Coordinates of C-alpha atoms and ligand atoms in Angstrom, one line a residue:
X1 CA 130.3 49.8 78.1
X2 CA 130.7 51.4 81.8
X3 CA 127.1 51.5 83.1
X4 CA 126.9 54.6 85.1
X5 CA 126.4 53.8 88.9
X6 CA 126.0 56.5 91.9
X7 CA 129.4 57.8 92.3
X8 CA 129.7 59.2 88.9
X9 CA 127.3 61.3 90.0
X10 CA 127.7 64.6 90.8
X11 CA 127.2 64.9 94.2
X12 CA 127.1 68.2 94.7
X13 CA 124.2 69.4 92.6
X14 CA 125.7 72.8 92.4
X15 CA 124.5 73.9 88.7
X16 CA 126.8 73.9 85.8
X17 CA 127.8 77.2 84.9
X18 CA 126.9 78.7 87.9
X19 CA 128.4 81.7 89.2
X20 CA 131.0 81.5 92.0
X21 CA 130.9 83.7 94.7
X22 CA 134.5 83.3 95.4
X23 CA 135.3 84.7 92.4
X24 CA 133.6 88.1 93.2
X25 CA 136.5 90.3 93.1
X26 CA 137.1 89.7 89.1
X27 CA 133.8 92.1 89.0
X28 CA 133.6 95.7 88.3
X29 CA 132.3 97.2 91.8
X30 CA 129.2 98.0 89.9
X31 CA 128.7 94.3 89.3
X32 CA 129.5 93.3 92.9
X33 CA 127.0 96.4 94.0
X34 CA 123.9 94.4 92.2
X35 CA 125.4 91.2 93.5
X36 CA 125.4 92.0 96.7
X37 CA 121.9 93.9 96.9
X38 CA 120.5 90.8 95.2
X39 CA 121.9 88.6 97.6
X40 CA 120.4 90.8 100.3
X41 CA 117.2 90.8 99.3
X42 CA 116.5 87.9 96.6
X43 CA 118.3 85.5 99.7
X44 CA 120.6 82.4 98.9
X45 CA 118.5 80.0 96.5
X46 CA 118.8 81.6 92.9
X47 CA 121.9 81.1 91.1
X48 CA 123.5 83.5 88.5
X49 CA 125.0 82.6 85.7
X50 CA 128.2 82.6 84.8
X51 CA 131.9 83.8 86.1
X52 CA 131.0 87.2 85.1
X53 CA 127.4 87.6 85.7
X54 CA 125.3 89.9 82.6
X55 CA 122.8 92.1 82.8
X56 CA 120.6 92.3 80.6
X57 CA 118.3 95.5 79.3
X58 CA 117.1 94.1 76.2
X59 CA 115.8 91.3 73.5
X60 CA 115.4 91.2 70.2
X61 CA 114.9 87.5 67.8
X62 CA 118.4 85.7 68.8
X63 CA 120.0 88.9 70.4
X64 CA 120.3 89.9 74.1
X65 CA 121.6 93.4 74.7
X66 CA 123.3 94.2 78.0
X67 CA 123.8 97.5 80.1
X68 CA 126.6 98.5 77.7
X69 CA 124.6 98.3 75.0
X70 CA 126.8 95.1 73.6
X71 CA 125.1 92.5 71.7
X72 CA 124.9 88.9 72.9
X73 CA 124.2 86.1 70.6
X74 CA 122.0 83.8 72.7
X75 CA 122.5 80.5 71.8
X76 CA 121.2 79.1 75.0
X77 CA 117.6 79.9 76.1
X78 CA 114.8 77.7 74.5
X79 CA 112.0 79.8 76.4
X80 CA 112.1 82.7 73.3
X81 CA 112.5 80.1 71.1
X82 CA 110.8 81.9 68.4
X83 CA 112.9 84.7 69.2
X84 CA 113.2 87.8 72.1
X85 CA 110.2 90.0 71.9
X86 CA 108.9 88.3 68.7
X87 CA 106.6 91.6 67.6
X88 CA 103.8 89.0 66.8
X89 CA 104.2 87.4 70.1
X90 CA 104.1 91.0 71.7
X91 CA 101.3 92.0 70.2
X92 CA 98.7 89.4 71.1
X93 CA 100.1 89.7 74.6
X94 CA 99.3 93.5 74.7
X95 CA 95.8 93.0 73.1
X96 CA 94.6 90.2 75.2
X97 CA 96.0 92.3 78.2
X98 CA 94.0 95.8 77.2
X99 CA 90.7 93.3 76.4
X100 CA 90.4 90.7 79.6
X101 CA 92.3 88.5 81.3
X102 CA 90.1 86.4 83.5
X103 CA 90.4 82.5 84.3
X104 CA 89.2 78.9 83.2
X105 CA 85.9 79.1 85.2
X106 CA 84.5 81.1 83.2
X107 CA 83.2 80.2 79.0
X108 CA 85.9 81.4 76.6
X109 CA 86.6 80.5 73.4
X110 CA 89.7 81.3 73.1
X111 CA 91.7 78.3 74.9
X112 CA 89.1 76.1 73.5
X113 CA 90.7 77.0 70.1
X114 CA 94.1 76.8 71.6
X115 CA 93.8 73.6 72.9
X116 CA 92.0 72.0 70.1
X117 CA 95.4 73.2 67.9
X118 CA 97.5 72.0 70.5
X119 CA 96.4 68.3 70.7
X120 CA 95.9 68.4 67.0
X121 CA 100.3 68.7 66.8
X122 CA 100.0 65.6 69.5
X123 CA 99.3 61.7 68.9
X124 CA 95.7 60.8 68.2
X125 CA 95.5 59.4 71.5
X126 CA 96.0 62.4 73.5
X127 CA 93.0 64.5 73.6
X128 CA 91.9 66.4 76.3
X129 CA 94.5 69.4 77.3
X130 CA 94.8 71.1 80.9
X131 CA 97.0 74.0 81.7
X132 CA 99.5 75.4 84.4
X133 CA 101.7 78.5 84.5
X134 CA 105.4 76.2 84.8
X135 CA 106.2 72.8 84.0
X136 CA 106.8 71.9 87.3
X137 CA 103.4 71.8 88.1
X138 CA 102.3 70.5 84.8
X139 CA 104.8 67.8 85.9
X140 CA 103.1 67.5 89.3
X141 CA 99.4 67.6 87.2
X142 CA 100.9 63.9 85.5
X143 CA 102.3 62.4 88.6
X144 CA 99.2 62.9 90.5
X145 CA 97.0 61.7 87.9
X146 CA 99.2 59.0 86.9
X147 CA 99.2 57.7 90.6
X148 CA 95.2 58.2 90.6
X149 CA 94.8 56.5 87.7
X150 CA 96.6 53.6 88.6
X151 CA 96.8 53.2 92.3
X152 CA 100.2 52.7 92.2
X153 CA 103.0 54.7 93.4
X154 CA 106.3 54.0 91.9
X155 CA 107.9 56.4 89.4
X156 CA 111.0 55.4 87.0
X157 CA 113.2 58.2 86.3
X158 CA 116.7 58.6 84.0
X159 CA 119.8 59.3 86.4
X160 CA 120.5 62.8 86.2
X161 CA 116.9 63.8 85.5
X162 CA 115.1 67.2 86.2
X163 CA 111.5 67.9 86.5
X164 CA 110.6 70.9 88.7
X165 CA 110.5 72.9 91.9
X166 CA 107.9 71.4 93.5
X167 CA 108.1 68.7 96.6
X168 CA 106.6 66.0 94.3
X169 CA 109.0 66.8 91.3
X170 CA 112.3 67.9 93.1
X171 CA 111.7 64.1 94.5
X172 CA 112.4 62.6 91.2
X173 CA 115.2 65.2 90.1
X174 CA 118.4 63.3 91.0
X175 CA 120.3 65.9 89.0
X176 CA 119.3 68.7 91.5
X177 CA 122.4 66.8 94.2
X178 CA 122.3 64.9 97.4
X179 CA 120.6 67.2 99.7
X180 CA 117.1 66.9 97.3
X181 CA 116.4 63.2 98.5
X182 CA 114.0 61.2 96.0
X183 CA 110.9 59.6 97.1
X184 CA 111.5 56.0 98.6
X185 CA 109.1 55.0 95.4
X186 CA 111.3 56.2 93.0
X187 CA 114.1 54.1 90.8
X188 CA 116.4 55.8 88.4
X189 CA 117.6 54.1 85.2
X190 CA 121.1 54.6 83.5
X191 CA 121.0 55.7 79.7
X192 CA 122.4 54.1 76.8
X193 CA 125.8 56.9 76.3
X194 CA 128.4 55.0 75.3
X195 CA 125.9 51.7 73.9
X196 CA 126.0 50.6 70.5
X197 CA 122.9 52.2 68.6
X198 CA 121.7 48.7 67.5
X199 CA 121.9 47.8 70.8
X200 CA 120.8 50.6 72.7
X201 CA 116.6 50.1 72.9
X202 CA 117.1 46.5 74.4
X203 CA 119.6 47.8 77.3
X204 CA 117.1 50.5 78.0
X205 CA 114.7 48.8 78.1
X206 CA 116.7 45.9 80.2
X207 CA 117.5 48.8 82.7
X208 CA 113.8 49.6 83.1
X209 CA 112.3 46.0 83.7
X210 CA 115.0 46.0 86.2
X211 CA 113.7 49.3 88.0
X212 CA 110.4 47.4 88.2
X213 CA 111.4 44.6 89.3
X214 CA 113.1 46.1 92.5
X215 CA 110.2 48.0 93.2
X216 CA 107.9 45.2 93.1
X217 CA 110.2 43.0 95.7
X218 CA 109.5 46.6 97.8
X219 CA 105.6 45.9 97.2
X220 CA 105.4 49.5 95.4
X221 CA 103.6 48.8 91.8
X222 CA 104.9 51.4 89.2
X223 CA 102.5 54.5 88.5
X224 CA 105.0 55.8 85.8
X225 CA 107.8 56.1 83.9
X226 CA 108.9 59.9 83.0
X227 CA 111.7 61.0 80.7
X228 CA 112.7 64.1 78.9
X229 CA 113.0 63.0 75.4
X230 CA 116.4 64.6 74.4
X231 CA 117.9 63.8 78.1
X232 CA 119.1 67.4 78.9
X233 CA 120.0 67.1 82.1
X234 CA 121.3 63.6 81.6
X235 CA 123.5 65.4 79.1
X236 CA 121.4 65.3 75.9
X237 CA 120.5 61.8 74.3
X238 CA 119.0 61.6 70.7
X239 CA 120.5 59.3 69.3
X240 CA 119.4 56.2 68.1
X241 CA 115.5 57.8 67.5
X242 CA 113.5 55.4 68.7
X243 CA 115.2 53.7 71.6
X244 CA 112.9 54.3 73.7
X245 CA 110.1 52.1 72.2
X246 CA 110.5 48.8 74.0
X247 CA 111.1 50.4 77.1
X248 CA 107.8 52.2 77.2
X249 CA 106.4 48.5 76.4
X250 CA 107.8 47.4 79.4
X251 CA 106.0 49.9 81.8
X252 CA 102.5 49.6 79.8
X253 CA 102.8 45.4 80.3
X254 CA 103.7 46.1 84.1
X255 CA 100.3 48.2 84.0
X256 CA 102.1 51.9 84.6
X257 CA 101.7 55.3 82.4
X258 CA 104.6 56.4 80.0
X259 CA 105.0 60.7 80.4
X260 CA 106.6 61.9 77.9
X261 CA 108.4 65.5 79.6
X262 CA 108.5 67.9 76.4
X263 CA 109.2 70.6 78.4
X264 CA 112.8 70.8 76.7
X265 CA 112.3 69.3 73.8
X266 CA 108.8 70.6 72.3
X267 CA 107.1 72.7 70.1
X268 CA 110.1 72.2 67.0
X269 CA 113.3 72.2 68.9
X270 CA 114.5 68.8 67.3
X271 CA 113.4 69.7 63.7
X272 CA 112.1 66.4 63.5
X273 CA 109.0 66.4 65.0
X274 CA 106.7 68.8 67.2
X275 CA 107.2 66.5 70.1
X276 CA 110.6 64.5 71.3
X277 CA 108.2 61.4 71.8
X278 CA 107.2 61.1 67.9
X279 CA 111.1 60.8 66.8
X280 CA 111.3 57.9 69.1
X281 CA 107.7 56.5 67.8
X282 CA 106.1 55.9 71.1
X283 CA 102.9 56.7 72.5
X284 CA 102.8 58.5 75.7
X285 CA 99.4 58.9 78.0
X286 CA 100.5 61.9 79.6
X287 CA 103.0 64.7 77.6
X288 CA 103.9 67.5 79.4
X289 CA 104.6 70.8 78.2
X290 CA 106.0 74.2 79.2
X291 CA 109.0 76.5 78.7
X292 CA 108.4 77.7 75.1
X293 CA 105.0 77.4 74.9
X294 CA 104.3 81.1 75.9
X295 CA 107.6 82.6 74.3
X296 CA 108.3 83.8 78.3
X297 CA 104.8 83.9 78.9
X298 CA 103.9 81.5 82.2
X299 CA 102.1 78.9 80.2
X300 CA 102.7 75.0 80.8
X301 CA 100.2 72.0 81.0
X302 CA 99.6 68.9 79.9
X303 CA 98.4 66.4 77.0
X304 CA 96.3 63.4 77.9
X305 CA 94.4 60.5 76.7
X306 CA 90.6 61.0 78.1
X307 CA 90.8 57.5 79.8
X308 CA 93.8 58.4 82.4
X309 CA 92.2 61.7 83.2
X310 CA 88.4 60.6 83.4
X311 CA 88.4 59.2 87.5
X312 CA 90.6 62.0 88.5
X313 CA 88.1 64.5 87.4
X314 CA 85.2 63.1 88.3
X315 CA 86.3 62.5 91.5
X316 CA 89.3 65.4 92.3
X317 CA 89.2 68.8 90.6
X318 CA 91.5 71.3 89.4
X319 CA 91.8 74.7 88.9
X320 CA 95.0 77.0 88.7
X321 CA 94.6 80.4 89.3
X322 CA 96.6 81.7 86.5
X323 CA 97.0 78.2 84.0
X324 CA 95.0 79.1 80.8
X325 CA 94.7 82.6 81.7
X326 CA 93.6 84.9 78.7
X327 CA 96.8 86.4 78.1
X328 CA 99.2 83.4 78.3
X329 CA 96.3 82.0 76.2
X330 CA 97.1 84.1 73.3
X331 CA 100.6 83.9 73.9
X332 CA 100.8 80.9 73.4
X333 CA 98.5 80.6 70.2
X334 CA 101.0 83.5 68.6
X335 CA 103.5 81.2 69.1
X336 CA 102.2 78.3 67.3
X337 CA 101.1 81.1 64.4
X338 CA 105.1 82.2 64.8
X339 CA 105.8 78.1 64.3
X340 CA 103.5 77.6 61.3
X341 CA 104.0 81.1 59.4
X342 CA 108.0 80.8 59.4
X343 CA 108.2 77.3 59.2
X344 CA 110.2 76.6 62.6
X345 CA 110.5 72.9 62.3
X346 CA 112.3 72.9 59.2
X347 CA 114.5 75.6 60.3
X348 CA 115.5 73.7 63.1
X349 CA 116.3 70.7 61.3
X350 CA 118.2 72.7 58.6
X351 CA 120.0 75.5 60.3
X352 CA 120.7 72.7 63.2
X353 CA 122.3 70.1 61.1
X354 CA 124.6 73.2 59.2
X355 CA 125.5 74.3 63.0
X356 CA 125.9 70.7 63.9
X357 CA 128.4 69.9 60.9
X358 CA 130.3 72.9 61.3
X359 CA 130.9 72.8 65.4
X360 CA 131.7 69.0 64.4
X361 CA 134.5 69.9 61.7
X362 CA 136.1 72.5 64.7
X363 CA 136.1 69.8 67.0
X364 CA 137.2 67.0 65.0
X365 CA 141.0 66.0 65.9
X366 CA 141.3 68.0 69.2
X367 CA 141.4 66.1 72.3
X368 CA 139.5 68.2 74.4
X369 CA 136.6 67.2 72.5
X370 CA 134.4 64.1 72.6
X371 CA 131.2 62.9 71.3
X372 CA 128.9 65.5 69.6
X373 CA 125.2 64.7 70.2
X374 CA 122.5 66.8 68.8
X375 CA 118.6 67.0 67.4
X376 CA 117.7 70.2 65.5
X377 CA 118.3 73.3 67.6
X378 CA 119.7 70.9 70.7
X379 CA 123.1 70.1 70.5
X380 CA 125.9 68.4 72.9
X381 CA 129.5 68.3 73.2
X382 CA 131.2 66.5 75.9
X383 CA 134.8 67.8 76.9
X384 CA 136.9 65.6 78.0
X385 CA 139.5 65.8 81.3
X386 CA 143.2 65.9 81.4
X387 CA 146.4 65.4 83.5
X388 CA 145.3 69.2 84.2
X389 CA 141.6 70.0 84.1
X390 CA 138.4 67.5 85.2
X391 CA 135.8 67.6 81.9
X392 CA 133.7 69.8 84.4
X393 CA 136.4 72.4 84.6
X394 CA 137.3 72.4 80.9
X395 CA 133.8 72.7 80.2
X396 CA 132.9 75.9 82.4
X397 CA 136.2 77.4 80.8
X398 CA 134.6 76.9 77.6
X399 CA 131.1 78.2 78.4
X400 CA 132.9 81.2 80.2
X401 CA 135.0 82.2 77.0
X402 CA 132.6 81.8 74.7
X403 CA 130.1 84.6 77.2
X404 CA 133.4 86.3 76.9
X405 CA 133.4 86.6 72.9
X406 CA 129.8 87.2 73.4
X407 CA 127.6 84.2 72.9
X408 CA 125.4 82.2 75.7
X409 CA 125.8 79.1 75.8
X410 CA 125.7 76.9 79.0
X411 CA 126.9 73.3 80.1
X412 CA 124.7 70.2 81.3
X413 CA 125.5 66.4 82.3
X414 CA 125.7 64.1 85.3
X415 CA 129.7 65.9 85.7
X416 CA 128.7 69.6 83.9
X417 CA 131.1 68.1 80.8
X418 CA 128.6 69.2 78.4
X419 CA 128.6 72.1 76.1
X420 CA 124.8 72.8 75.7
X421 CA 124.4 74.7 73.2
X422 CA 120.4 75.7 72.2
X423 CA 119.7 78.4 70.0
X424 CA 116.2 80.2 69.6
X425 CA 114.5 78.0 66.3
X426 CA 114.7 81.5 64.6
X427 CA 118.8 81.0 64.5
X428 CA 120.0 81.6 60.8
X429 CA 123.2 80.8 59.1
X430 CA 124.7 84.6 59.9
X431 CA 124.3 83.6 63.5
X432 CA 126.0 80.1 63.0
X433 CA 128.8 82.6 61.4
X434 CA 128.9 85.0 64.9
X435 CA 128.4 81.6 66.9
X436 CA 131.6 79.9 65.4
X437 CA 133.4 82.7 65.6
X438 CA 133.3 83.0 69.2
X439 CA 133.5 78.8 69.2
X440 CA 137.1 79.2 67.5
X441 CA 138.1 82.0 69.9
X442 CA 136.9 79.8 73.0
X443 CA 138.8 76.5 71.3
X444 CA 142.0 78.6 71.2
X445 CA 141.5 80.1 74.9
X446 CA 141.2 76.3 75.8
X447 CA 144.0 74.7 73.9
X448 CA 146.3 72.5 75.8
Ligands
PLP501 C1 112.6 68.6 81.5 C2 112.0 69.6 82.4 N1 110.9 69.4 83.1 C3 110.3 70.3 83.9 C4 110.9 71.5 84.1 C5 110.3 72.5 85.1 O1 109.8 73.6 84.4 P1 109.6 75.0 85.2 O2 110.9 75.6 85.5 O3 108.8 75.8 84.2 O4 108.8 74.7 86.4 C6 112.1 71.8 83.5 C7 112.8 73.1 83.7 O5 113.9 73.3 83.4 C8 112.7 70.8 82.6 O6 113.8 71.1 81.9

């Protein structure tokens, strides 16, 4: 096993799949037009996506349509993940909108039912609920109380991680490249790719007693430890459920908070479990929450246990202008309705495994293709380099062919060398027929 070090890194931090200005003159002058207004006025921070950027008019359950009025199988955006424009989803938006939409100072019933359903999904343990409009600030929300709580600083993070926008969360997102320096307090931890699965939990949870050990010879006493669950950014991790368990024993003995970042993996997306943290069986103080959780609605926040919130109330306060507003309220309760009535987990476990068995039989045999790793509706595929193409490059051809024969997918990992491939939870097996369609088209387009 190579243990991942700092130079495998990525030390650019330019996005996977991003478009590439250079590349402009491929585009209809139409495209360039937008591109170039955009530019003008949007400045140089966003990113599009890629070679050929899309634009998009319309949504509707797994389908985008563009300006040409061509259909786009999206098998890449987890915010709709109960589908574009979900019509019961729409409808509780436009309700709540034509009734109120006022803020958390105020009595209201409605997020008191909403939360109470929400925490009911969570471990026993975490029982009060507070809300934000992304998860970068729900992200920010646990750090700060985690540090409150413990009067410690320190924060352990995985190598390539990603956590938000904000100053305190672009400082422990490693994966956003070299010019986003992480806080002095913070240590990053390899992840077991590549280990054994019986083997796996111990050298976690080796890597993260180590972490805390160098920040105690620094004098900076851990506050928390914060993971995505499924690894996204790392390059998506499952696999073995459950290796995360005696590494989140390690930070509780050393007196710091485990946050469990759902942001990616919650509400249903592995099939297994409402939350990431329950397929590894661990039990988190803080879970944060966000992307689906509105179905495009701003709606993020936060599960916690009573205990780790209780000084920082008392003594701090918080209130978000928008978080909990009415509308993303009932947004966010359609979607759990959407979850329940059609049965969302179960459909990601089925329809994910059927997706994950057929992409595996394509790939099996070809050497541009390496480990597939997958949970539910989240599924990985490395692409390997050769004498020819880095993984990085293979991979972007094969995310940029398969836009080509119409279906989003996108690429993640410390080197961009893997497929990410994420499909709304409402995906069915006539999508995985259009989606491997396109896969065999891209495979051939790639062949060596
Ligand atoms: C794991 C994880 N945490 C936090 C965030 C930040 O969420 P937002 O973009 O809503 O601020 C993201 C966004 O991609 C994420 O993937």
């Amino acid at each position: 096993v190579t243990e991942p070090t700092a130079a495998h890194v990525n030390p650019s931090g330019e996005m996977a799949n991003a478009f590439n200005s250079s590349r402009m003159d491929e585009l209809s002058s139409a495209t360039r037009g937008i591109i170039e207004r955009r530019r003008n006025v949007l400045g140089p921070a966003y990113r599009l996506q890629y070679a050929k950027p899309i634009e998009f008019v319309r949504g509707e359950g797994a389908w985008l349509i563009d300006a040409e009025g061509r259909r786009i199988l999206d098998a890449y955006n987890n915010v709709p993940s109960v589908g574009h424009c979900h019509p019961r989803v729409v409808e509780a938006v436009a309700r709540q909108a034509a009734t109120l939409n006022t803020n958390t100072r105020y009595l209201d019933q409605n997020i008191l039912d909403y939360a109470e359903r929400l925490l009911d999904t969570h471990d026993d343990a975490l029982d009060n609920a507070m809300f934000t409009c992304t998860g970068s600030e729900a992200v920010d929300l646990a750090l700060r109380v985690s540090r409150y709580h413990t009067g410690a600083e320190g924060v352990i993070i995985s190598q390539h991680a990603y956590h938000g926008t904000t100053a305190a969360t672009a400082a422990i997102s490693p994966s956003l490249g070299r010019f986003v320096p992480l806080g002095k307090e913070v240590r990053t931890v390899g992840l077991p790719f590549g280990v054994p699965d019986d083997a796996a939990a111990s050298w976690m949870a080796e890597q993260v007693a180590i972490a805390i050990a160098d920040l105690e010879r620094r004098g900076i006493r851990l506050a928390a430890f914060i993971v995505d669950t499924l690894f996204a950014s790392d390059g998506i991790l499952a696999d073995p459920a459950g290796f995360l368990a005696p590494s989140v024993d390690v930070v509780h003995a050393a007196g710091g908070l485990f946050i469990a970042d759902e942001v990616q993996p919650g509400f249903g997306r592995t099939g297994e479990a409402m939350w990431g943290y329950q397929r590894h069986g661990v039990r988190p103080d803080i879970a944060v929450m966000g992307k689906p959780m509105g179905n495009g609605m701003p709606i993020a926040g936060i599960a916690a246990r009573s205990e780790v919130l209780d000084r920082f109330g008392r003594e701090t306060r918080y209130f978000n202008t928008f978080g909990g507003n009415s509308v993303s309220i009932a947004a966010a309760a359609a979607v759990l309705d959407v979850i329940e009535n059609e049965d969302l987990l179960a459909r990601a476990r089925t329809v994910g495994a059927a997706l994950r068995s057929r992409i595996q039989a394509a790939v099996t045999g070809r050497a541009e293709f390496g480990e597939l790793r997958a949970a539910g509706m989240y599924l990985g595929l490395d692409l390997l380099s050769d004498s020819a193409r880095s993984e990085t490059a293979l991979a972007a051809e094969f995310v940029n062919s398969m836009r080509n024969h119409g279906v989003l997918i996108s690429a993640t990992g410390i080197h961009g060398q893997a497929l990410k491939i994420r499909p709304p939870l409402i995906f069915d097996e006539e999508n995985i027929e259009t989606f491997m369609e396109a896969f065999t088209e891209a495979m051939a387009d790639v062949e060596r």
